[in-house]
mmCIF file of C-alpha atoms in Angstrom:
data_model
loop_
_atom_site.group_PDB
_atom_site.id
_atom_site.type_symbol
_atom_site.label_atom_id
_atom_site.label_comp_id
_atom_site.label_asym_id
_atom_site.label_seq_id
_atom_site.Cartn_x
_atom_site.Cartn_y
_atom_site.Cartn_z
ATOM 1 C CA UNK A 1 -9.030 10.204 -10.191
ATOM 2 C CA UNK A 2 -9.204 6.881 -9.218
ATOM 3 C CA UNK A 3 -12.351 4.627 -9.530
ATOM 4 C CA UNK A 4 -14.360 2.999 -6.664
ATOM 5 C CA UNK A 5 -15.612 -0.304 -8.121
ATOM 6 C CA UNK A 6 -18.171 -2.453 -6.905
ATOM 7 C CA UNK A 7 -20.763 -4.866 -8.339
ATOM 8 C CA UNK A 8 -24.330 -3.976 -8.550
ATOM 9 C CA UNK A 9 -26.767 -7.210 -8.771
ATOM 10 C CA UNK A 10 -29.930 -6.563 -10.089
ATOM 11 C CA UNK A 11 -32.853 -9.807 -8.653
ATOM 12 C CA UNK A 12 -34.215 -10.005 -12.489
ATOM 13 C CA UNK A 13 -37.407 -11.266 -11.669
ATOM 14 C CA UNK A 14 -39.311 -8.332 -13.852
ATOM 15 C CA UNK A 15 -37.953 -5.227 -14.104
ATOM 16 C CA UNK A 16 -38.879 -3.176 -10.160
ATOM 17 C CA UNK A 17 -35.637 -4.587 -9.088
ATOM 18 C CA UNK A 18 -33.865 -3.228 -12.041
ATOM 19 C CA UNK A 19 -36.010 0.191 -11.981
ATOM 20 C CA UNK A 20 -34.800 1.275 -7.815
ATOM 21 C CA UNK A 21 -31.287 -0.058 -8.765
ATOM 22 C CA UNK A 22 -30.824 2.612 -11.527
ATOM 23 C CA UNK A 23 -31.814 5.226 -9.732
ATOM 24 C CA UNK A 24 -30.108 4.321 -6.637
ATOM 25 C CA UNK A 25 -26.665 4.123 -8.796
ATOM 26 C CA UNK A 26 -27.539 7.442 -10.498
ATOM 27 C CA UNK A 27 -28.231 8.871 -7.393
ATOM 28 C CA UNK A 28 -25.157 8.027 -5.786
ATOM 29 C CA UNK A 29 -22.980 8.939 -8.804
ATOM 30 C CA UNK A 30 -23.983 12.211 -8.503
ATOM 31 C CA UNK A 31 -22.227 11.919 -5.045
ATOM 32 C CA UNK A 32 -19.039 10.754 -6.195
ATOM 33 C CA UNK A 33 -18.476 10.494 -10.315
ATOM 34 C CA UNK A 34 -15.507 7.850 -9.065
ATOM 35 C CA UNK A 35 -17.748 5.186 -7.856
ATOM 36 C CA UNK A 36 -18.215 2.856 -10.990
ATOM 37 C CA UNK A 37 -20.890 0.041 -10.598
ATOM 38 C CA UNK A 38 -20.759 -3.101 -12.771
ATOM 39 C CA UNK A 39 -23.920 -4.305 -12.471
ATOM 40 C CA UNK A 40 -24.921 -8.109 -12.637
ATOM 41 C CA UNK A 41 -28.326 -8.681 -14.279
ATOM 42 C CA UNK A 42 -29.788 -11.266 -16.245
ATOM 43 C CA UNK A 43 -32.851 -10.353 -19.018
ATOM 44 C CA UNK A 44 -35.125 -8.503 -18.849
ATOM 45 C CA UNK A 45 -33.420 -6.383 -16.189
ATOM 46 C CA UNK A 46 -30.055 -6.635 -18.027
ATOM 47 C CA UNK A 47 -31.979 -4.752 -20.976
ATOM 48 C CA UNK A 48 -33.085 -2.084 -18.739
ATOM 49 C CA UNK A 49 -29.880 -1.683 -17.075
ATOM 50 C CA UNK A 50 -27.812 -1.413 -20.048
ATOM 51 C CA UNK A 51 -30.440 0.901 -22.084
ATOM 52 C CA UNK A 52 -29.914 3.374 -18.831
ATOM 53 C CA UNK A 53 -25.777 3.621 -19.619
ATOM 54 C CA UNK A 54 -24.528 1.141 -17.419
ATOM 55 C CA UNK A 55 -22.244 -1.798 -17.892
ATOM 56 C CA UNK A 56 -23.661 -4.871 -16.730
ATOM 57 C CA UNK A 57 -22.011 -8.541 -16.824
ATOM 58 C CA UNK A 58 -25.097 -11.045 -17.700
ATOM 59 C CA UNK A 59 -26.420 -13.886 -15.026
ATOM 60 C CA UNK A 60 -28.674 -16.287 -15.438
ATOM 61 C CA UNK A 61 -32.298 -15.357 -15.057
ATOM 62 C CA UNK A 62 -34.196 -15.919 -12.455
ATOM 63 C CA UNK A 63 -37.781 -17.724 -12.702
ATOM 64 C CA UNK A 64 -41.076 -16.321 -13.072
ATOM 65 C CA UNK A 65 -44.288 -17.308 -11.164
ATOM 66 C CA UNK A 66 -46.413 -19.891 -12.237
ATOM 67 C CA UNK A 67 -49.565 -17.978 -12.997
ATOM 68 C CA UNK A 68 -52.820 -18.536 -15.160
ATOM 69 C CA UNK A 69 -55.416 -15.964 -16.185
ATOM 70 C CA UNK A 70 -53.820 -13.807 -13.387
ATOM 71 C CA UNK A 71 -54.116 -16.658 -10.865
ATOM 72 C CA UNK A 72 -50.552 -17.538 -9.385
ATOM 73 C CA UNK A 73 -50.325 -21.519 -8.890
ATOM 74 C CA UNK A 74 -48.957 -23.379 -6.330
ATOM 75 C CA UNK A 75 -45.722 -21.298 -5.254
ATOM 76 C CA UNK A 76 -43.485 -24.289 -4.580
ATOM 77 C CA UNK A 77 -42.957 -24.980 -7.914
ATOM 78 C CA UNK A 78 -41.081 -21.069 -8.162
ATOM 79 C CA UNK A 79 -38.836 -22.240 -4.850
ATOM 80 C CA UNK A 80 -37.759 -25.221 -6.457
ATOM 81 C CA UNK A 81 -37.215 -23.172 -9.506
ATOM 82 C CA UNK A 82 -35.484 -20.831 -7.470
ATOM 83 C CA UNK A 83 -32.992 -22.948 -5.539
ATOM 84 C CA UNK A 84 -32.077 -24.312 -8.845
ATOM 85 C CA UNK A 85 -31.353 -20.733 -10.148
ATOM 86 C CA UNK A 86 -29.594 -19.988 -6.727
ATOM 87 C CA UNK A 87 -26.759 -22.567 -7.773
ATOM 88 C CA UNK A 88 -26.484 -21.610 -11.660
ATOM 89 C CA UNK A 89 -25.946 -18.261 -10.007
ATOM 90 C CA UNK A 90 -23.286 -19.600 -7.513
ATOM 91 C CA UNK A 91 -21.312 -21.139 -10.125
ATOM 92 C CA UNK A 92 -21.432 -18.018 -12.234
ATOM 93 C CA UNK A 93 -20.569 -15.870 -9.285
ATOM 94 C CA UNK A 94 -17.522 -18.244 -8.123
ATOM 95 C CA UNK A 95 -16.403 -18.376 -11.687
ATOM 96 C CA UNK A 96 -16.824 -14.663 -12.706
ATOM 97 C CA UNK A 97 -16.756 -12.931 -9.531
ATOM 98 C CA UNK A 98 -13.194 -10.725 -9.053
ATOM 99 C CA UNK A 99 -13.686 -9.750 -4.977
ATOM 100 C CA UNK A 100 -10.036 -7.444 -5.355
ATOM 101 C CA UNK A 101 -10.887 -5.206 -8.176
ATOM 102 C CA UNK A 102 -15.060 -4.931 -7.131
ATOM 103 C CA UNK A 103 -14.586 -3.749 -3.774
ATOM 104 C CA UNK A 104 -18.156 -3.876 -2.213
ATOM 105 C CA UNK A 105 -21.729 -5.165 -3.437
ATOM 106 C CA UNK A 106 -25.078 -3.347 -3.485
ATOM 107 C CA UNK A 107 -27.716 -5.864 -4.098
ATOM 108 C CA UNK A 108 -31.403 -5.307 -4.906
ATOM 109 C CA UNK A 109 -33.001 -8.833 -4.096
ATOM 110 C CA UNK A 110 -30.299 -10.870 -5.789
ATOM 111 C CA UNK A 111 -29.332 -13.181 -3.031
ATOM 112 C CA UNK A 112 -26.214 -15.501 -4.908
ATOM 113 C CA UNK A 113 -23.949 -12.081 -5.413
ATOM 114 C CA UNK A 114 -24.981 -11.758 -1.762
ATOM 115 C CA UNK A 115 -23.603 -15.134 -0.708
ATOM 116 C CA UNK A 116 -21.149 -15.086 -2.324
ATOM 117 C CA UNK A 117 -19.862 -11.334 -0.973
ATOM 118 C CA UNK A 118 -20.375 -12.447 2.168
ATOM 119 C CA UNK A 119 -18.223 -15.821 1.930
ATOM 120 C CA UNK A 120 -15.079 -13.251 0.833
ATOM 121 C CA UNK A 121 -15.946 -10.882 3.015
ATOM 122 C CA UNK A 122 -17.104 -8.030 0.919
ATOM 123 C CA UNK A 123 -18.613 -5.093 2.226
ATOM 124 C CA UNK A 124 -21.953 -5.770 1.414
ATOM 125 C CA UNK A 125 -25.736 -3.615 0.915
ATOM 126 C CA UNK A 126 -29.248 -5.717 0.465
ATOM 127 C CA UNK A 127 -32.342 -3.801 -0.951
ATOM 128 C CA UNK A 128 -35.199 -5.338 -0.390
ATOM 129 C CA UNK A 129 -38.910 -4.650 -0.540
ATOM 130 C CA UNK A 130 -40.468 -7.426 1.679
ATOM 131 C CA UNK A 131 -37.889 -9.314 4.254
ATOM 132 C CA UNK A 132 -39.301 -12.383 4.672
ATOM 133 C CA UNK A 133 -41.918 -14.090 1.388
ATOM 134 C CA UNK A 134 -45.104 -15.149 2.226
ATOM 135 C CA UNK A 135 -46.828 -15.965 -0.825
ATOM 136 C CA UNK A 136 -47.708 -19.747 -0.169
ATOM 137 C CA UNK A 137 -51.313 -20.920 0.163
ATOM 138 C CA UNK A 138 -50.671 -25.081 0.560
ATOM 139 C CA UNK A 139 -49.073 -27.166 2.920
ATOM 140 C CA UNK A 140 -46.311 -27.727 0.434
ATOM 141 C CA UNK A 141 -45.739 -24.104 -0.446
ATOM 142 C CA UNK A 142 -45.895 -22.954 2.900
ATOM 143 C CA UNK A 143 -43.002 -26.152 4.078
ATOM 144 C CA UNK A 144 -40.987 -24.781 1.364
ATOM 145 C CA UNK A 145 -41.845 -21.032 1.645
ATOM 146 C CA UNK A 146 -40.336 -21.770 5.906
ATOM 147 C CA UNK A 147 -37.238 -23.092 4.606
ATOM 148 C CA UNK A 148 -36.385 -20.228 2.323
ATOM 149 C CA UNK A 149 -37.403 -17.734 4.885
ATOM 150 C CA UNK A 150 -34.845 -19.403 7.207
ATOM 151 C CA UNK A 151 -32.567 -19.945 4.963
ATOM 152 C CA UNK A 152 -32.136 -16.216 4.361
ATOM 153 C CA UNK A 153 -32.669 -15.226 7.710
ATOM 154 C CA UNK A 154 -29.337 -16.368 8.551
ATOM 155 C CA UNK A 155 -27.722 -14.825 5.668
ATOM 156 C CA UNK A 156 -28.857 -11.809 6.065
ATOM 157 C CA UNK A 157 -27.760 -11.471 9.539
ATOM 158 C CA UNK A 158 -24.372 -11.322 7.584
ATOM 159 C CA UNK A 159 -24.941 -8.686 5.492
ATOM 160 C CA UNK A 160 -23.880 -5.125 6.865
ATOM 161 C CA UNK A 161 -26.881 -2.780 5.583
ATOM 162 C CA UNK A 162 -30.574 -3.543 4.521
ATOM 163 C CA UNK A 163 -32.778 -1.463 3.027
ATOM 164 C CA UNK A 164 -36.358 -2.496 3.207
ATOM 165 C CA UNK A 165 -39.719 -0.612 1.836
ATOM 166 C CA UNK A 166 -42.374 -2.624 3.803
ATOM 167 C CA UNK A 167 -41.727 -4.956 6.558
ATOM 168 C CA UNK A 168 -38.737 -6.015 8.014
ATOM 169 C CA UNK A 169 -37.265 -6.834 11.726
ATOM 170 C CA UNK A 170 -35.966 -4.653 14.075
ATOM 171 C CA UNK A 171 -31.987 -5.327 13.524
ATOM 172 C CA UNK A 172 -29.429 -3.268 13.958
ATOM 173 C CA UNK A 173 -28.106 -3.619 10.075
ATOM 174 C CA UNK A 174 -32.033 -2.969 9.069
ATOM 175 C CA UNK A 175 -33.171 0.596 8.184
ATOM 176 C CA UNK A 176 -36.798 1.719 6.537
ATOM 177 C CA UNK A 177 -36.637 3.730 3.487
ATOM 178 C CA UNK A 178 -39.841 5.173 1.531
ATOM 179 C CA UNK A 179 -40.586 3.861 -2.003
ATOM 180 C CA UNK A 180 -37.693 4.406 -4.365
ATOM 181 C CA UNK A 181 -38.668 6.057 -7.990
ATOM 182 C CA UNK A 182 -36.440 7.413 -11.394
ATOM 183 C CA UNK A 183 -36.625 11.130 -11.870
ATOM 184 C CA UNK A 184 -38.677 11.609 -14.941
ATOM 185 C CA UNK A 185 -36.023 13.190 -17.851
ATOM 186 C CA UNK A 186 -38.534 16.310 -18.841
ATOM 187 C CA UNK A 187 -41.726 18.109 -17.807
ATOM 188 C CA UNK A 188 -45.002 16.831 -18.019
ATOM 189 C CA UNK A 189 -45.837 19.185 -20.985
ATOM 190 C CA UNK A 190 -42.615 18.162 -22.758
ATOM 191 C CA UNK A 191 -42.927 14.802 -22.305
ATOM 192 C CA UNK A 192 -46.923 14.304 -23.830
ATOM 193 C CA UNK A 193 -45.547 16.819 -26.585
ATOM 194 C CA UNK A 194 -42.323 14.226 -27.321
ATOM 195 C CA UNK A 195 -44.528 11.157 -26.762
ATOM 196 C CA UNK A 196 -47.655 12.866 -28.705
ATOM 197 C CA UNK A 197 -50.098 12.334 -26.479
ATOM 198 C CA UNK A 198 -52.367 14.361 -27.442
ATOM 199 C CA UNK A 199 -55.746 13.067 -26.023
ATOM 200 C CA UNK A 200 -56.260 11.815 -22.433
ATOM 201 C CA UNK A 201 -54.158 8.989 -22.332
ATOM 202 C CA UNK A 202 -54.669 5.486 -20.614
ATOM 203 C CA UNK A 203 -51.313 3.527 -19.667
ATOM 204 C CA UNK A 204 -51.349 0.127 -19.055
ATOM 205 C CA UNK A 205 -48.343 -1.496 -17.963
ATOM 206 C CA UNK A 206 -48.018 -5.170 -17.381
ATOM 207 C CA UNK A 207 -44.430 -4.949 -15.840
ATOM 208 C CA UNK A 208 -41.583 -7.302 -16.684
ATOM 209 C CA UNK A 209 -43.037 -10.770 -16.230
ATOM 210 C CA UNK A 210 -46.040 -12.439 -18.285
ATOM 211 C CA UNK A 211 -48.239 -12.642 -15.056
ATOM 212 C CA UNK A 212 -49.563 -8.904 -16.362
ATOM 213 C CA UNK A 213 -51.372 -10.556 -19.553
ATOM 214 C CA UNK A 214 -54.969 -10.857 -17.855
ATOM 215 C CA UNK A 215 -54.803 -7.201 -17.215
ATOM 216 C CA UNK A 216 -53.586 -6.189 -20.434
ATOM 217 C CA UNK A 217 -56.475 -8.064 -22.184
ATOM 218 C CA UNK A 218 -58.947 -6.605 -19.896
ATOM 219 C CA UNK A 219 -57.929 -3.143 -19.754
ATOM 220 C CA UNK A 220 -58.370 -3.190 -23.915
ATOM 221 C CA UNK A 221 -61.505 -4.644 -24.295
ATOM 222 C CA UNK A 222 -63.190 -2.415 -21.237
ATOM 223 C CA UNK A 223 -61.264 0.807 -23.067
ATOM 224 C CA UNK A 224 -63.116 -0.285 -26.417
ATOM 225 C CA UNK A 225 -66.188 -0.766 -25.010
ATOM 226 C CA UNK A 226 -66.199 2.614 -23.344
ATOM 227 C CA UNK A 227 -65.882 4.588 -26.834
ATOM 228 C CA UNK A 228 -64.533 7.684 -25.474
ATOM 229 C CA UNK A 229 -63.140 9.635 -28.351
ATOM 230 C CA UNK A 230 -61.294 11.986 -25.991
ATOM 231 C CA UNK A 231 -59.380 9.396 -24.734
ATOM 232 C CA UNK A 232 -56.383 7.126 -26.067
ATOM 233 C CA UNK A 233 -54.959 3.957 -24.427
ATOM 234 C CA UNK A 234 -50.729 3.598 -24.820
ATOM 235 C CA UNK A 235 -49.883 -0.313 -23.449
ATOM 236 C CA UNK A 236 -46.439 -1.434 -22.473
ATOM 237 C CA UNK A 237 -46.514 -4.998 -22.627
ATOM 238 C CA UNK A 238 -43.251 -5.568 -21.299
ATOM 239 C CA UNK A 239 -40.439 -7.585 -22.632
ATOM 240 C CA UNK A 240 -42.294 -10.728 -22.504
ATOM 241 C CA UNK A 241 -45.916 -10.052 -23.554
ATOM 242 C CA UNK A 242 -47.512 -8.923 -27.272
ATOM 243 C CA UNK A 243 -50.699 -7.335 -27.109
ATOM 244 C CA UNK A 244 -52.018 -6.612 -31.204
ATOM 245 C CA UNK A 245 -52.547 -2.942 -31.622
ATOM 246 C CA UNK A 246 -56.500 -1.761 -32.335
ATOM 247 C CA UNK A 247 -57.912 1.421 -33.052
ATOM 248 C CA UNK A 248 -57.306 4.283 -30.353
ATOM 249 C CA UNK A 249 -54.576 1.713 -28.509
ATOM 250 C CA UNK A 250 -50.685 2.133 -29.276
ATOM 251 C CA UNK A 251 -48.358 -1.012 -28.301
ATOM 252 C CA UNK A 252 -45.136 -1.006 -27.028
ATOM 253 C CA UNK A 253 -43.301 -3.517 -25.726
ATOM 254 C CA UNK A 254 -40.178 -2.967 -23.420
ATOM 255 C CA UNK A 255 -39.402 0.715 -22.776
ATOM 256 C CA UNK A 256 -36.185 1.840 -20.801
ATOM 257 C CA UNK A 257 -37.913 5.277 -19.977
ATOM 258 C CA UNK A 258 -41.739 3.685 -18.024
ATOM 259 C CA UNK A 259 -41.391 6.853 -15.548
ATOM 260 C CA UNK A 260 -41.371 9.420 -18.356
ATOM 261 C CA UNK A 261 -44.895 7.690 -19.590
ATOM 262 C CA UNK A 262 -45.971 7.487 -16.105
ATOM 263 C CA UNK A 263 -45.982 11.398 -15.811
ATOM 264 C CA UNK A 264 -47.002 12.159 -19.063
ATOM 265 C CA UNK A 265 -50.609 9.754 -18.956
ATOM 266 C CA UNK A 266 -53.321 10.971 -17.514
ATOM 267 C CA UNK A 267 -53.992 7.564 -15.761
ATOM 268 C CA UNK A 268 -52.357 4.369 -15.049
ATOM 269 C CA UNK A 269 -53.448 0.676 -15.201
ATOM 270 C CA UNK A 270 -50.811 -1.539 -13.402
ATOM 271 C CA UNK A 271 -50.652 -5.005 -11.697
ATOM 272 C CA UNK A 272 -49.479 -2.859 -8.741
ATOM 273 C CA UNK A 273 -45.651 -3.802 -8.849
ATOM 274 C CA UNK A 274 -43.938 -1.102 -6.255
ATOM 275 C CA UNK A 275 -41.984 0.451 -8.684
ATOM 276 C CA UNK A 276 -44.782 1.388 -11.129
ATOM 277 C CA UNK A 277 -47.359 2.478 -8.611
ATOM 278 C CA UNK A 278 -44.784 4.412 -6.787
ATOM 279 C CA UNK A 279 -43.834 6.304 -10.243
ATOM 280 C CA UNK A 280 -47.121 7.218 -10.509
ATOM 281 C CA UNK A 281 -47.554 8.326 -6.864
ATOM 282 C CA UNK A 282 -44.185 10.428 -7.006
ATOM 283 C CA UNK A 283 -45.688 11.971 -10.630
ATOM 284 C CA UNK A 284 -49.701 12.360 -9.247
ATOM 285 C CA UNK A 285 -51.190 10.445 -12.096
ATOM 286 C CA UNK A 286 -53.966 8.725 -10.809
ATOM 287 C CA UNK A 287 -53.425 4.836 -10.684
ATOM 288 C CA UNK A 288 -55.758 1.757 -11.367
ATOM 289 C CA UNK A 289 -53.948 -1.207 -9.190
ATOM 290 C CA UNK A 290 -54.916 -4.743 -10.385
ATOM 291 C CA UNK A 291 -53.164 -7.413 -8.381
ATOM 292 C CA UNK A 292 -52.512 -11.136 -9.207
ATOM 293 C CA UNK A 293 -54.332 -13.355 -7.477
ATOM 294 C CA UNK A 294 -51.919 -15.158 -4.652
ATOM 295 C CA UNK A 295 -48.551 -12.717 -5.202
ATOM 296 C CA UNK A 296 -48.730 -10.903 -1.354
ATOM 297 C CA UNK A 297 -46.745 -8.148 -2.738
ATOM 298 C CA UNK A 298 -48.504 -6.765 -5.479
ATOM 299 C CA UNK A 299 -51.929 -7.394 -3.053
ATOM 300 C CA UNK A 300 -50.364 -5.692 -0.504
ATOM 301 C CA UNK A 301 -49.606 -3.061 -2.551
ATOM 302 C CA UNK A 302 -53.181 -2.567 -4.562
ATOM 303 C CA UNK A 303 -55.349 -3.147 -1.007
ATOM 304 C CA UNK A 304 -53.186 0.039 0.224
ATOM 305 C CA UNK A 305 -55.166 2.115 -2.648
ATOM 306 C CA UNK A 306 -58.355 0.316 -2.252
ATOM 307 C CA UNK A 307 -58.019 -2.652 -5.196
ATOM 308 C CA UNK A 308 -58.178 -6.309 -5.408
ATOM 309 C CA UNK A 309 -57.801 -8.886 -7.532
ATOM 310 C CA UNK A 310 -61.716 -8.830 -8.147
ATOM 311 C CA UNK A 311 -61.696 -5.146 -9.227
ATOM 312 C CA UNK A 312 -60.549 -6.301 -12.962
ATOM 313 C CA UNK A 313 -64.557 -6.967 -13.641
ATOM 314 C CA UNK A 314 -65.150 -3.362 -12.731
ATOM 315 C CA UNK A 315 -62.734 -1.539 -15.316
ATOM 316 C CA UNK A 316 -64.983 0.102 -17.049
ATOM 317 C CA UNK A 317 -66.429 1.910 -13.884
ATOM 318 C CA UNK A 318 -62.648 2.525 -12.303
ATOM 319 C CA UNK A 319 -61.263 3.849 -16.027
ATOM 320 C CA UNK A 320 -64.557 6.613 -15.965
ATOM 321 C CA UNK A 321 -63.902 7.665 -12.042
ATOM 322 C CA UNK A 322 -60.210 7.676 -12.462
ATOM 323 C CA UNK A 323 -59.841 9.956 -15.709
ATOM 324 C CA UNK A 324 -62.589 12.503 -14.393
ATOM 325 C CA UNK A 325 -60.081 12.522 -10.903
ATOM 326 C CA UNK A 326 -57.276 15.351 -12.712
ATOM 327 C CA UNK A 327 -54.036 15.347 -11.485
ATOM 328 C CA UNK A 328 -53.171 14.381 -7.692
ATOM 329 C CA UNK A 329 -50.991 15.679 -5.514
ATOM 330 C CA UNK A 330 -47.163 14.136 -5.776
ATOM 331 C CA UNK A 331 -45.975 11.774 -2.965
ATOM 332 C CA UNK A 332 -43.046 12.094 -1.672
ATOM 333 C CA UNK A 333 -40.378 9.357 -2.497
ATOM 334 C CA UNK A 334 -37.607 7.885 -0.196
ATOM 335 C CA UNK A 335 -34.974 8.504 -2.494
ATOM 336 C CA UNK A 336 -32.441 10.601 -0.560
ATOM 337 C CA UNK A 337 -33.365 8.624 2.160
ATOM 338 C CA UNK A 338 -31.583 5.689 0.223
ATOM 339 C CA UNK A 339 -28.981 7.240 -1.244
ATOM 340 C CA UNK A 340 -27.952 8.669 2.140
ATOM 341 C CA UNK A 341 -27.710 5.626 3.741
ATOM 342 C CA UNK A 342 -25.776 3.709 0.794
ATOM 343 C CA UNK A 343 -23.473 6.344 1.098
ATOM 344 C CA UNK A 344 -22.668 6.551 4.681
ATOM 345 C CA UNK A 345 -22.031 2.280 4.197
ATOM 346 C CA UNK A 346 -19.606 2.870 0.965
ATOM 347 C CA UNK A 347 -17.876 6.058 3.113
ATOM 348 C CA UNK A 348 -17.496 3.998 6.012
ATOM 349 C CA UNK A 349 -16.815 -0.044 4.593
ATOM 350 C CA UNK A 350 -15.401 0.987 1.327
ATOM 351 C CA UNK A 351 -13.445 4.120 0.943
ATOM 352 C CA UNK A 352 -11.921 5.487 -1.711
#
């Protein structure tokens, strides 16, 4: 049979980009086992993207925010950042690219594969969660903030299908989806049995940036001060973040397989990244949201469950109400919704 190639870029700011990409490609492999996706990632999303079976060409990475103590600085620093990863990525993509044997791009958020698809006239997807940014909070930010906005306004105009989660413009290349999640690789009771979690257990996941770190600490010290001996606390740190481990609290640091803890704790602690809280939705384990101060995602996010930034002085109290909730009902995901529409674009602008 012969292959359907395309390029996969993976926006490798943390690891929710990488997260919906894998199960997007999985998803539509189990459409067609031709289609063969080279995805384009740089760390920590190539590490995620690789530990889930795929081949994946390494970019440059992109920034990080500027954060303190959970406090994002002035965002204009990340834009500048940003535009200068934009061209490192151009020149990669110009250099590396091959447009005849990768005959279409899906793209979750990474924007130079994107140009640069566009410019050779690739059949071309965009994922996206938010379609325009608005995280600035100073005239400078917000002068640099209208700029990008504009900027990729007018590419995306050019781009034959978007996918967007939250808010987006009413264009005829723009469709809604519901969250996108990975399918968990056992049962509940298999997984806590494989993972031996054997006592209520407590996740806490920072995500795949170091902005998490202010929840990590606090989540540890109000677990400890609880004392509940029923209880354990597993934290994934993330590929960036160390957190020393202490009695009743196990430590990980980057795990390829976060869904298959989500569903087997009996709580989560997150900084409300989309693709952790909607894990945890899709699995009905109860879920602590602690945004960032200043990141308008992750807020949006956590205020959509009831937190706030200010809710990581009332741990203690959440951790106590949460555990004592049980298991919730599962949400549904948007999934097929996705896959659907990725497939109708790669049956109709790239067939094999």
């Amino acid at each position: 049979m012969e292959e359907r190639n395309g390029y996969f870029a993976v926006h490798s700011q943390g690891l929710g980009h990488a997260t919906r990409s894998v199960a997007l490609a999985r998803g539509l492999l189990e459409r067609d086992p031709r289609l063969y996706f080279l995805f384009l990632a740089g760390s920590p999303a190539l590490d995620l993207v690789v530990s889930s079976g795929f081949d994946a060409l390494t970019m440059p990475p992109a920034p990080d925010f500027p954060a303190q103590d959970g406090v994002l600085r002035p965002v204009w620093r990340w834009y500048r950042d940003y535009a200068r990863y934009l061209r490192t990525a151009d020149r990669f993509m110009r250099r590396e690219g091959d447009w005849d044997y990768y005959r279409f791009l899906l793209s979750d958020s990474e924007l130079a594969s994107v140009r640069e698809a566009v410019r050779h006239g690739v059949p071309t997807a965009l994922l996206l969660i938010d379609f325009a940014r608005d995280f600035a909070r100073d005239p400078v930010s917000r002068a640099a903030e209208r700029v990008g906005n504009f900027w990729f306004s007018r590419l995306a105009r050019r781009v034959d299908l978007i996918l967007v989660t939250d808010r987006a413009p009413d264009w005829p290349n723009v469709k809604r989806i519901g969250p996108v999640v990975r399918r968990p690789s056992a049962s509940r009771d298999q997984l806590r049995e494989d993972l031996f979690f054997r006592k209520r257990t407590i996740l806490v996941t920072a995500g795949g940036t170091a902005t998490g770190e202010f929840l990590l600490r606090a989540a540890v010290k109000a677990f400890r001060e609880l004392d509940l001996p029923d209880a354990s606390m597993v934290v994934v740190s993330g590929p960036k973040l160390k957190v020393d481990p202490a009695p009743g609290v196990y430590t990980y640091g980057f795990v390829p397989n976060l869904q298959d803890f989500v569903l087997a704790a009996d709580l989560v602690i997150t900084t409300a990244g989309k693709g952790t809280v909607g894990e945890a939705r899709a699995s009905g384990t109860p879920v602590i949201a602690i945004p960032p101060k200043g990141h308008a995602e992750a807020e949006r996010n956590a205020a959509e469950l009831g937190y706030r930034f200010g809710d990581v002085g009332r741990l203690k109290e959440l951790i106590s109400e949460k555990l004592a909730l049980g298991r919730l009902p599962p949400v549904p995901t948007g999934n097929d919704q996705a896959v659907e529409h990725l497939w109708r674009f790669l049956e109709e602008k790239a067939p094999g």
